[in-house]
mmCIF file of N, CA and C in Angstrom:
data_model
loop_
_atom_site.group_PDB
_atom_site.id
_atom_site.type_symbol
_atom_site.label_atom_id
_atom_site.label_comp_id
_atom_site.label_asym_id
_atom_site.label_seq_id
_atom_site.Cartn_x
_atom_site.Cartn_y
_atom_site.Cartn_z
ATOM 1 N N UNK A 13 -14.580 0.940 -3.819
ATOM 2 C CA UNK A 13 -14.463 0.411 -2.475
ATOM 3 C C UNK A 13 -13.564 -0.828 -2.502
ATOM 4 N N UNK A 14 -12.794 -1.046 -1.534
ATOM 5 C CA UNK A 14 -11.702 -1.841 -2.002
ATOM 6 C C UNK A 14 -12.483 -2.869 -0.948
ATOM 7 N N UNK A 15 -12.208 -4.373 -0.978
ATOM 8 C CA UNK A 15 -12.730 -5.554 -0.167
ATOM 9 C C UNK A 15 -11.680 -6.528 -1.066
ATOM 10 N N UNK A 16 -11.489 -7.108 0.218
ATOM 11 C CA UNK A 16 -10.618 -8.703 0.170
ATOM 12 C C UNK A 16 -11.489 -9.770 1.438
ATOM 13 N N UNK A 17 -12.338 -10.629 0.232
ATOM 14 C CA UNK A 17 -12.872 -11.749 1.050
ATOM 15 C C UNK A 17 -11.526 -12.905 0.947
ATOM 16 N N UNK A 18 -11.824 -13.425 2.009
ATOM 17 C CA UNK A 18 -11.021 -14.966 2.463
ATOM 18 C C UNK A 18 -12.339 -15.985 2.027
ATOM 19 N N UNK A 19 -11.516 -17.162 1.840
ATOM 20 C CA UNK A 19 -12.328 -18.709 1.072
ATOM 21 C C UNK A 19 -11.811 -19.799 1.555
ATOM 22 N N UNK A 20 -12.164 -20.931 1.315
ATOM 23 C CA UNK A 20 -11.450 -21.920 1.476
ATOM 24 C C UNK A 20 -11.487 -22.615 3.145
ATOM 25 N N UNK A 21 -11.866 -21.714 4.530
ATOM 26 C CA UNK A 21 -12.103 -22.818 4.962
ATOM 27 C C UNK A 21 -12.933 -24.024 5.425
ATOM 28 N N UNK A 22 -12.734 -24.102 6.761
ATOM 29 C CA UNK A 22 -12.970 -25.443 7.026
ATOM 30 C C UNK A 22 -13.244 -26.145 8.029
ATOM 31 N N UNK A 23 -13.687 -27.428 8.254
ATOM 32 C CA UNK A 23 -13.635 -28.522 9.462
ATOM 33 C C UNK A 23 -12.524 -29.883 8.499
ATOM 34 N N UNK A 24 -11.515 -29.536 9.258
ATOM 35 C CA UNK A 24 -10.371 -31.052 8.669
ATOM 36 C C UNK A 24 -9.950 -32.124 9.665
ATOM 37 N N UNK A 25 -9.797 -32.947 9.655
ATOM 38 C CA UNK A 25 -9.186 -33.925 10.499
ATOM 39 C C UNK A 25 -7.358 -33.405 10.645
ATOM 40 N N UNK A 26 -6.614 -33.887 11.703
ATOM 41 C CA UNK A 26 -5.167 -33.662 11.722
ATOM 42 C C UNK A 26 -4.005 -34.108 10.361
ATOM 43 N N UNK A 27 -3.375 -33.374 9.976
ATOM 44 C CA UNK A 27 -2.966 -33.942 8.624
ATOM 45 C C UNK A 27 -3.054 -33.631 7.417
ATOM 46 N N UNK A 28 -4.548 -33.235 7.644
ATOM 47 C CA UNK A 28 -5.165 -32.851 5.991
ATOM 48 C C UNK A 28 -4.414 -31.332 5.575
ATOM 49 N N UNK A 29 -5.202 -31.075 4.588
ATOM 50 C CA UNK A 29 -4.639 -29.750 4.011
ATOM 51 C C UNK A 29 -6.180 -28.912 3.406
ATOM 52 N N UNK A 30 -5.658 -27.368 3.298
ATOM 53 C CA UNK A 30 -6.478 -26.822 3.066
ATOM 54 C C UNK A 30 -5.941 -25.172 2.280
ATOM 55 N N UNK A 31 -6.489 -25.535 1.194
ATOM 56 C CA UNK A 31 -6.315 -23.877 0.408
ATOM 57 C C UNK A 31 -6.971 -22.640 0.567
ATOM 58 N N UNK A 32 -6.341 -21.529 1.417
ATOM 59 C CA UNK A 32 -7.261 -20.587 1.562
ATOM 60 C C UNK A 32 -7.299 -19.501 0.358
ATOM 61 N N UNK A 33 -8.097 -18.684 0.128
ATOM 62 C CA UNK A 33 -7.651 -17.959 -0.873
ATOM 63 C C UNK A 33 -8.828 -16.700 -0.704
ATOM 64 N N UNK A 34 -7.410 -15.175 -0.883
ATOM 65 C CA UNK A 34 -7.567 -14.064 -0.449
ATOM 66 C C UNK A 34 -7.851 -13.349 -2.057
ATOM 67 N N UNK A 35 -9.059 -13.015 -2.185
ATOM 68 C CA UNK A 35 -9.797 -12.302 -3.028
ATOM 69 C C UNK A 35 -9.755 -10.608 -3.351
ATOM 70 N N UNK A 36 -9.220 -10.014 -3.952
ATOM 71 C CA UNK A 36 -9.519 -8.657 -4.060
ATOM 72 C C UNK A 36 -10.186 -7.955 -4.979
ATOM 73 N N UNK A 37 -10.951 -7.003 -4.696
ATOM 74 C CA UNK A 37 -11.495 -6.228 -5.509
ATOM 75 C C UNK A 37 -11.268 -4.681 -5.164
ATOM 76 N N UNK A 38 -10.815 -3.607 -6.026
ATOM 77 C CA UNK A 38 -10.571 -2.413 -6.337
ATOM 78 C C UNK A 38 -9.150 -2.184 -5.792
ATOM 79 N N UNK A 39 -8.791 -3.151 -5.792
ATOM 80 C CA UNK A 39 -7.084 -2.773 -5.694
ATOM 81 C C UNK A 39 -6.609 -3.877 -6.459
ATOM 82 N N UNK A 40 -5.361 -3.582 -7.044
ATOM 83 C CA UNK A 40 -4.292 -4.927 -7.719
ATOM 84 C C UNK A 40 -3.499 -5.200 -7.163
ATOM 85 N N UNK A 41 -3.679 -6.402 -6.385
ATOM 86 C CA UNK A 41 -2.956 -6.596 -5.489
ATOM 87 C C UNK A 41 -1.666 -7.141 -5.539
ATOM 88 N N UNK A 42 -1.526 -7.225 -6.677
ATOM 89 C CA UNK A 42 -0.299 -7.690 -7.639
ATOM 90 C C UNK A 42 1.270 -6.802 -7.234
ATOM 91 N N UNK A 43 0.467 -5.558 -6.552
ATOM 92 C CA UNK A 43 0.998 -4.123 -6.503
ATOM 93 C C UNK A 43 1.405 -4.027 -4.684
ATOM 94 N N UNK A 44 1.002 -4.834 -4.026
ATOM 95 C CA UNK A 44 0.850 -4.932 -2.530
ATOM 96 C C UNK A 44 1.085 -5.870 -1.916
ATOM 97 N N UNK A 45 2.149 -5.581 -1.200
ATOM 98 C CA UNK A 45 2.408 -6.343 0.092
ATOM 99 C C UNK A 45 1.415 -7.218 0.509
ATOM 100 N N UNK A 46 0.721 -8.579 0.814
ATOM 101 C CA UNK A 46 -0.284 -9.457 1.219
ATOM 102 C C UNK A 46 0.506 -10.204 1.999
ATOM 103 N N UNK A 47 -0.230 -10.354 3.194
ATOM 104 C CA UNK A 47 0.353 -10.928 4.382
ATOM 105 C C UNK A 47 -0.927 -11.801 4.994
ATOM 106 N N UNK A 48 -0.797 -13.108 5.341
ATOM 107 C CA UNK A 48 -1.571 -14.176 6.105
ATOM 108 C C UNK A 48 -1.768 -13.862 7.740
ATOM 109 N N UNK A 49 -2.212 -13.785 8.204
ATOM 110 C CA UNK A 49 -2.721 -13.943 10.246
ATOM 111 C C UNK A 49 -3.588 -14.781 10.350
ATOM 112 N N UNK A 50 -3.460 -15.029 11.779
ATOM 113 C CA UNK A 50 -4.284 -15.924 11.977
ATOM 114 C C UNK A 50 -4.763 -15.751 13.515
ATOM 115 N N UNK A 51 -5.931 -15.717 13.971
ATOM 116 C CA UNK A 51 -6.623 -15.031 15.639
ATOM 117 C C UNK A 51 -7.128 -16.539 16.172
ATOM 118 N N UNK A 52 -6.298 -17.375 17.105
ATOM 119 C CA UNK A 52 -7.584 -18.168 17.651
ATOM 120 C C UNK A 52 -8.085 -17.686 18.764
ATOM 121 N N UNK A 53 -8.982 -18.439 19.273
ATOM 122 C CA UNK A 53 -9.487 -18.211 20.291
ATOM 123 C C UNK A 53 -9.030 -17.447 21.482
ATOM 124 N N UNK A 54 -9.337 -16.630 21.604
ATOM 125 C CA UNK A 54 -8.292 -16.310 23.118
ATOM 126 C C UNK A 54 -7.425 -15.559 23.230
ATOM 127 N N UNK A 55 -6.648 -16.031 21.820
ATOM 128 C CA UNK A 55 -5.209 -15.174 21.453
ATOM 129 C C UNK A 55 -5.052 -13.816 21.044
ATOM 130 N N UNK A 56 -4.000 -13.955 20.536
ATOM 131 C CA UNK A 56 -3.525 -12.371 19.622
ATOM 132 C C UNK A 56 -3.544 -12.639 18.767
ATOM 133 N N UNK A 57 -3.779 -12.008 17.591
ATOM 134 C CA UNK A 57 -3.479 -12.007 15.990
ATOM 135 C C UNK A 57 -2.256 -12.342 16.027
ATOM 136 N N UNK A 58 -1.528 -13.551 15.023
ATOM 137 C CA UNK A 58 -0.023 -13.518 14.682
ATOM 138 C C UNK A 58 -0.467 -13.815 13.482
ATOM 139 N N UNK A 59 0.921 -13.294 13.273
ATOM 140 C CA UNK A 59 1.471 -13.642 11.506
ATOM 141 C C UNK A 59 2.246 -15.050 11.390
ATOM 142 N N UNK A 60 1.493 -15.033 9.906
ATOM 143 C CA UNK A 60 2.038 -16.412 9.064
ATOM 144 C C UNK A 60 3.377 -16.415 8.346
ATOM 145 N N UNK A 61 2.719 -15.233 7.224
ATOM 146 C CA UNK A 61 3.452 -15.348 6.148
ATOM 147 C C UNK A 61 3.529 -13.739 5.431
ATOM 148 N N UNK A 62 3.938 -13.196 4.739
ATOM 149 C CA UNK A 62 3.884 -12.359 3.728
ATOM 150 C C UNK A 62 4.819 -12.478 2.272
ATOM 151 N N UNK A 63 4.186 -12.184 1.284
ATOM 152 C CA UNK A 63 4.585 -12.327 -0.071
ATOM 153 C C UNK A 63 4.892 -10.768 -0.396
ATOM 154 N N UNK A 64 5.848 -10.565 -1.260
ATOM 155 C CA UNK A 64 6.182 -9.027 -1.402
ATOM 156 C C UNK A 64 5.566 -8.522 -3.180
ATOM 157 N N UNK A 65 5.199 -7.573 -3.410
ATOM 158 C CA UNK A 65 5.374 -7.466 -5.172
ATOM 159 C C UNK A 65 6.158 -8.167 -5.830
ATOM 160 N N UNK A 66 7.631 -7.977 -5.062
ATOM 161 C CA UNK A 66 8.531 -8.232 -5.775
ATOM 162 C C UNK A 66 8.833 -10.043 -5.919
ATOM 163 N N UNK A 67 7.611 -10.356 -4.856
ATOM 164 C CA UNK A 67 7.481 -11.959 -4.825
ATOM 165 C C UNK A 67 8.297 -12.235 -3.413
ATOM 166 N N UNK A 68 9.315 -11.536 -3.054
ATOM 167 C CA UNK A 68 9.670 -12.044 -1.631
ATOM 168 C C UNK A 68 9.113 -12.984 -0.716
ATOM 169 N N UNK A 69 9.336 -13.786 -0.224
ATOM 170 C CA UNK A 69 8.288 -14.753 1.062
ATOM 171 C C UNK A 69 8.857 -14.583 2.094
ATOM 172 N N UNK A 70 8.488 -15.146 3.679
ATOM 173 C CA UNK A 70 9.331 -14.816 4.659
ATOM 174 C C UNK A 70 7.438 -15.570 5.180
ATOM 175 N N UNK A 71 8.174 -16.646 6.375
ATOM 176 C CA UNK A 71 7.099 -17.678 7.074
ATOM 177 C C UNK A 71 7.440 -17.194 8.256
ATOM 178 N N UNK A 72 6.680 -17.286 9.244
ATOM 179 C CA UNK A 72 6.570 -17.779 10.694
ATOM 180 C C UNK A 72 7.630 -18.845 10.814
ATOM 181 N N UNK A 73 8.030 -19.240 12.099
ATOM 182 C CA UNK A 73 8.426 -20.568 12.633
ATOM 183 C C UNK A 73 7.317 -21.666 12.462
ATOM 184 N N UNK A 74 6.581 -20.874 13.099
ATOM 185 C CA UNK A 74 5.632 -21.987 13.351
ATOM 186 C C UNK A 74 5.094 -22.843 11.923
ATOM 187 N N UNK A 75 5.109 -22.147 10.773
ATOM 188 C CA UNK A 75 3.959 -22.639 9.659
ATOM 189 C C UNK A 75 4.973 -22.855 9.011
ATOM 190 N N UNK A 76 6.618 -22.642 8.705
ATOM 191 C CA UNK A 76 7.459 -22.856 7.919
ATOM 192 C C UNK A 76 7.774 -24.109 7.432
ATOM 193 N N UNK A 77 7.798 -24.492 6.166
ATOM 194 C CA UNK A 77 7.747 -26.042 5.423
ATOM 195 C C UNK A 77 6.031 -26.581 5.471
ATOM 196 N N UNK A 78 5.344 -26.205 5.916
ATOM 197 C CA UNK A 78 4.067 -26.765 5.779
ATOM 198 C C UNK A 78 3.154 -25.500 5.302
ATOM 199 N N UNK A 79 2.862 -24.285 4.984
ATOM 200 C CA UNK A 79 2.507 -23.415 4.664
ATOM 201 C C UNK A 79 3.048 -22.912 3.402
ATOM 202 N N UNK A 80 2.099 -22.545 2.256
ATOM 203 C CA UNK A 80 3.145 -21.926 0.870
ATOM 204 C C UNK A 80 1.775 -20.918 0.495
ATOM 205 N N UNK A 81 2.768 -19.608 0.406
ATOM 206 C CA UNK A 81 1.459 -19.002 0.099
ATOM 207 C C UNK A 81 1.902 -18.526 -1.460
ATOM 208 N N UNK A 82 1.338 -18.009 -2.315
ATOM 209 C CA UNK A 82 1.186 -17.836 -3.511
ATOM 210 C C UNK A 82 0.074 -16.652 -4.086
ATOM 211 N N UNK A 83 0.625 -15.781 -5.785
ATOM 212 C CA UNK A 83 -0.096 -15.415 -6.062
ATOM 213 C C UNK A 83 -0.631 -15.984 -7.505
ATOM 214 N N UNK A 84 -2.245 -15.336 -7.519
ATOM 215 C CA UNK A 84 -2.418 -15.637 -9.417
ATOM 216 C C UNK A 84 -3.270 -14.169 -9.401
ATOM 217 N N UNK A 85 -2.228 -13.701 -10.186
ATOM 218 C CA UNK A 85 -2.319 -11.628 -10.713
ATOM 219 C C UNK A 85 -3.289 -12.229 -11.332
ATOM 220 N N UNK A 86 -3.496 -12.740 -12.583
ATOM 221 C CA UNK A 86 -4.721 -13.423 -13.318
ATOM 222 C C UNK A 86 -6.451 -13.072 -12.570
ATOM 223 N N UNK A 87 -6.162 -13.385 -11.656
ATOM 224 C CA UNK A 87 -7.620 -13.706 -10.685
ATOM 225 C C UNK A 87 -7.156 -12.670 -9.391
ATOM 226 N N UNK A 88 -6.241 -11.665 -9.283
ATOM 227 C CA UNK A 88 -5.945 -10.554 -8.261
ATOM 228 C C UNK A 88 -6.581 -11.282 -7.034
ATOM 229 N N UNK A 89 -5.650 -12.199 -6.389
ATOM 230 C CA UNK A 89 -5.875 -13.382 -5.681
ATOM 231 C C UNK A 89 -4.331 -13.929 -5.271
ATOM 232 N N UNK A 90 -4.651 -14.019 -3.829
ATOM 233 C CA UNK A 90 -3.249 -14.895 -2.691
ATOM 234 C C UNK A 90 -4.054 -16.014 -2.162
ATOM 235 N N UNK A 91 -3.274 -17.122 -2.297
ATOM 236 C CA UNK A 91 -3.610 -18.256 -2.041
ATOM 237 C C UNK A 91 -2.204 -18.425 -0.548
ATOM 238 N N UNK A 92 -3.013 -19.318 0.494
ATOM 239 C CA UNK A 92 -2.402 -19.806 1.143
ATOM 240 C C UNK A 92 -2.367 -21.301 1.424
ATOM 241 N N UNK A 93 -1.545 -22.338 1.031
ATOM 242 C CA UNK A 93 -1.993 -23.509 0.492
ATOM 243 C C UNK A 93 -0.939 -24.019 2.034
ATOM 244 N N UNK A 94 -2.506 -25.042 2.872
ATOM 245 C CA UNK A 94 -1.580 -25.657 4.415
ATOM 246 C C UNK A 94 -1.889 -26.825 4.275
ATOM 247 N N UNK A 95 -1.008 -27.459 4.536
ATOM 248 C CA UNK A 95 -0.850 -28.915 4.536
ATOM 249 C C UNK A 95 0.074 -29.242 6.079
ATOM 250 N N UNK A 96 0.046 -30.209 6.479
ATOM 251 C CA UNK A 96 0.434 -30.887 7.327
ATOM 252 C C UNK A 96 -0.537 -30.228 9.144
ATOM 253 N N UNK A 97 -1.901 -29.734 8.485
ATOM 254 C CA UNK A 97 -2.792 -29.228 9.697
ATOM 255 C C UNK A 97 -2.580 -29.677 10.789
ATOM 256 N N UNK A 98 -2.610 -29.006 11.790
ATOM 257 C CA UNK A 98 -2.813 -29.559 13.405
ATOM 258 C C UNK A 98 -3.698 -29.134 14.154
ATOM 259 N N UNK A 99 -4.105 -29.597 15.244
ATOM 260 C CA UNK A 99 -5.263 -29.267 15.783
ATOM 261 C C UNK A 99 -4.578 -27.602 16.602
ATOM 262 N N UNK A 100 -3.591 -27.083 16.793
ATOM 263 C CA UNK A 100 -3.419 -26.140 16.708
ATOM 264 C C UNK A 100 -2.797 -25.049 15.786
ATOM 265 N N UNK A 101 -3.277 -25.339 14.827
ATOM 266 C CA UNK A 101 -3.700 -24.334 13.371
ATOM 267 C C UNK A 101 -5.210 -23.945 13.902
ATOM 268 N N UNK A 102 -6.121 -24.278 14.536
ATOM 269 C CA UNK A 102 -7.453 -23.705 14.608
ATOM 270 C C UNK A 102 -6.989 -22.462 14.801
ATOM 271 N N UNK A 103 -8.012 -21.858 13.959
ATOM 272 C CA UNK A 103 -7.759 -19.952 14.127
ATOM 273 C C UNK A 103 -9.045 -19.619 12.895
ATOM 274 N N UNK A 104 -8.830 -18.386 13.104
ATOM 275 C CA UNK A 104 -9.629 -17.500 12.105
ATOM 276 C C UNK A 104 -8.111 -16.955 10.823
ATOM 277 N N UNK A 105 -8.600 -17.142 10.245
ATOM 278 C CA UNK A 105 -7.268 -16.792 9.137
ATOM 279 C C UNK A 105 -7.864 -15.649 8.466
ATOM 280 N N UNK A 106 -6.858 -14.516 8.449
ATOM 281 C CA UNK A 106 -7.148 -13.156 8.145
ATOM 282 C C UNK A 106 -5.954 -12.680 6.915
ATOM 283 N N UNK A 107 -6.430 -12.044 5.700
ATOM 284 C CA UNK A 107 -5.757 -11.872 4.513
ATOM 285 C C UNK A 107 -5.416 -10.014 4.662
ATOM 286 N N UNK A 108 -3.955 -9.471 4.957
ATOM 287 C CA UNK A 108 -4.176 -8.174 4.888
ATOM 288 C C UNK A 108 -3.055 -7.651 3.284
ATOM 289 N N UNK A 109 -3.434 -6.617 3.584
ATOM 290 C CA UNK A 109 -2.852 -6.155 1.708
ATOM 291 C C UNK A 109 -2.258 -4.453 2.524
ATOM 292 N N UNK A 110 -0.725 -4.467 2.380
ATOM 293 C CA UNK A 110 -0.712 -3.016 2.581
ATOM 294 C C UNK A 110 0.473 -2.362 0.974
ATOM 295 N N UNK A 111 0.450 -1.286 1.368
ATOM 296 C CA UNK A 111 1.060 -0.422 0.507
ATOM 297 C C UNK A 111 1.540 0.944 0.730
ATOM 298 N N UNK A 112 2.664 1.688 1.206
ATOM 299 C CA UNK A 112 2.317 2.864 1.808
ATOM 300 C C UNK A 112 1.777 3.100 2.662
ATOM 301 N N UNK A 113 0.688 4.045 3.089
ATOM 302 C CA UNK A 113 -0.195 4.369 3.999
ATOM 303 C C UNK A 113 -1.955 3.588 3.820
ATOM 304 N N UNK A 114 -1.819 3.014 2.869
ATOM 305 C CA UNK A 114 -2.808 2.141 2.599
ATOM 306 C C UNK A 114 -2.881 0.235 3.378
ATOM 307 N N UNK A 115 -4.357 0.065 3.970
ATOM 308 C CA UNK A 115 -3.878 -1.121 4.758
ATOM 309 C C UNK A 115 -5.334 -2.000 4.929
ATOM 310 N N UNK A 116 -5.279 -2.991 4.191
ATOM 311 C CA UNK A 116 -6.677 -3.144 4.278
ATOM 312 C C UNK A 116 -6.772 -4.943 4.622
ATOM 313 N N UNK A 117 -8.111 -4.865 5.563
ATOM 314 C CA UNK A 117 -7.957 -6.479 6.127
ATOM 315 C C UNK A 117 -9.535 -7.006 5.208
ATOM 316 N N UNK A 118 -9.134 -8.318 5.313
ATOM 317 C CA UNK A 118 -10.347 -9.100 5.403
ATOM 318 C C UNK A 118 -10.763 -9.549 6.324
ATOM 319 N N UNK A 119 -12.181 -10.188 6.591
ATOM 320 C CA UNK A 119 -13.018 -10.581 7.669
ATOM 321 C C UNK A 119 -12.602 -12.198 8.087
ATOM 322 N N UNK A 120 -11.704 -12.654 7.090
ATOM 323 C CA UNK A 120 -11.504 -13.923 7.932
ATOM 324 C C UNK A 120 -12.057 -15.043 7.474
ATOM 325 N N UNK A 121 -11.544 -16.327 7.741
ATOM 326 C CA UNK A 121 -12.398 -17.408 7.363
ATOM 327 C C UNK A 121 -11.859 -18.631 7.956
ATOM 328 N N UNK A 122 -12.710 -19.399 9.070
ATOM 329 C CA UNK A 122 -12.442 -19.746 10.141
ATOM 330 C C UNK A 122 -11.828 -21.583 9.329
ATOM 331 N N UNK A 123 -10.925 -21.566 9.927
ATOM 332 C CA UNK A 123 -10.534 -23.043 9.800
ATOM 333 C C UNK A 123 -10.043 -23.630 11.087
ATOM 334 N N UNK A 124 -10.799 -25.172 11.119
ATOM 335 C CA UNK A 124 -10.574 -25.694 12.372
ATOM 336 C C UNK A 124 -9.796 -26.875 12.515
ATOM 337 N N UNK A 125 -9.005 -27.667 13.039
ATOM 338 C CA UNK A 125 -8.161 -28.918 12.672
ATOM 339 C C UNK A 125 -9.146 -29.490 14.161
ATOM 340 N N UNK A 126 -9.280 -31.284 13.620
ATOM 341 C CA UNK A 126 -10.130 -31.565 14.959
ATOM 342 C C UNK A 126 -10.164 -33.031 14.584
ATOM 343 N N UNK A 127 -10.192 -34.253 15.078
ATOM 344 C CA UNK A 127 -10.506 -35.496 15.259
ATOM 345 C C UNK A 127 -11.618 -35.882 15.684
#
């Protein structure tokens, strides 16, 4: 059964930073496309970021220079490392992994920016 939990967030003040990190089990994700979203309130799902096998990156506008996402094959694990938070970064941050016809999400892990 394949599962990718999300980690890492949070309640931060404006500014701070925060490492999320996308977990897999029964896939190598080393092997797959992993891509960052993020749902707040209200909204639509948008995209952050995606990392390719081949290591490729490609950001949003919005998160570009303050967002770095990363892998460690070691620990079959994507890290999304944010720094320069704002109070509109609040969202649910969602880790997806595709490949082919294969496409699998995680449940999310809510981070909030707030004073």
């Amino acid at each position: 059964q394949v599962q990718l939990v999300e980690s890492g967030g949070g309640l931060v003040q404006p500014g701070e930073s925060l490492r999320l990190a996308c977990v897999a089990s029964g896939i190598t994700l080393s092997t797959y496309t992993v891509a960052w979203y993020r749902q707040a309130l209200g909204k639509q799902r948008e995209y952050i970021t995606h990392v390719s096998p081949g290591g490729f990156v490609k950001y949003s506008d919005l998160v570009i220079e303050r967002f770095t996402i990363s892998r460690d094959n070691a620990k079959n694990t994507v890290y999304l490392r944010m720094t320069g938070l704002k109070p509109e970064d609040t969202a649910v941050y969602y880790c997806n992994a595709w490949k082919n016809s294969e496409n699998y999400w995680g449940r999310g892990t809510q981070v909030t920016v707030s004073s």
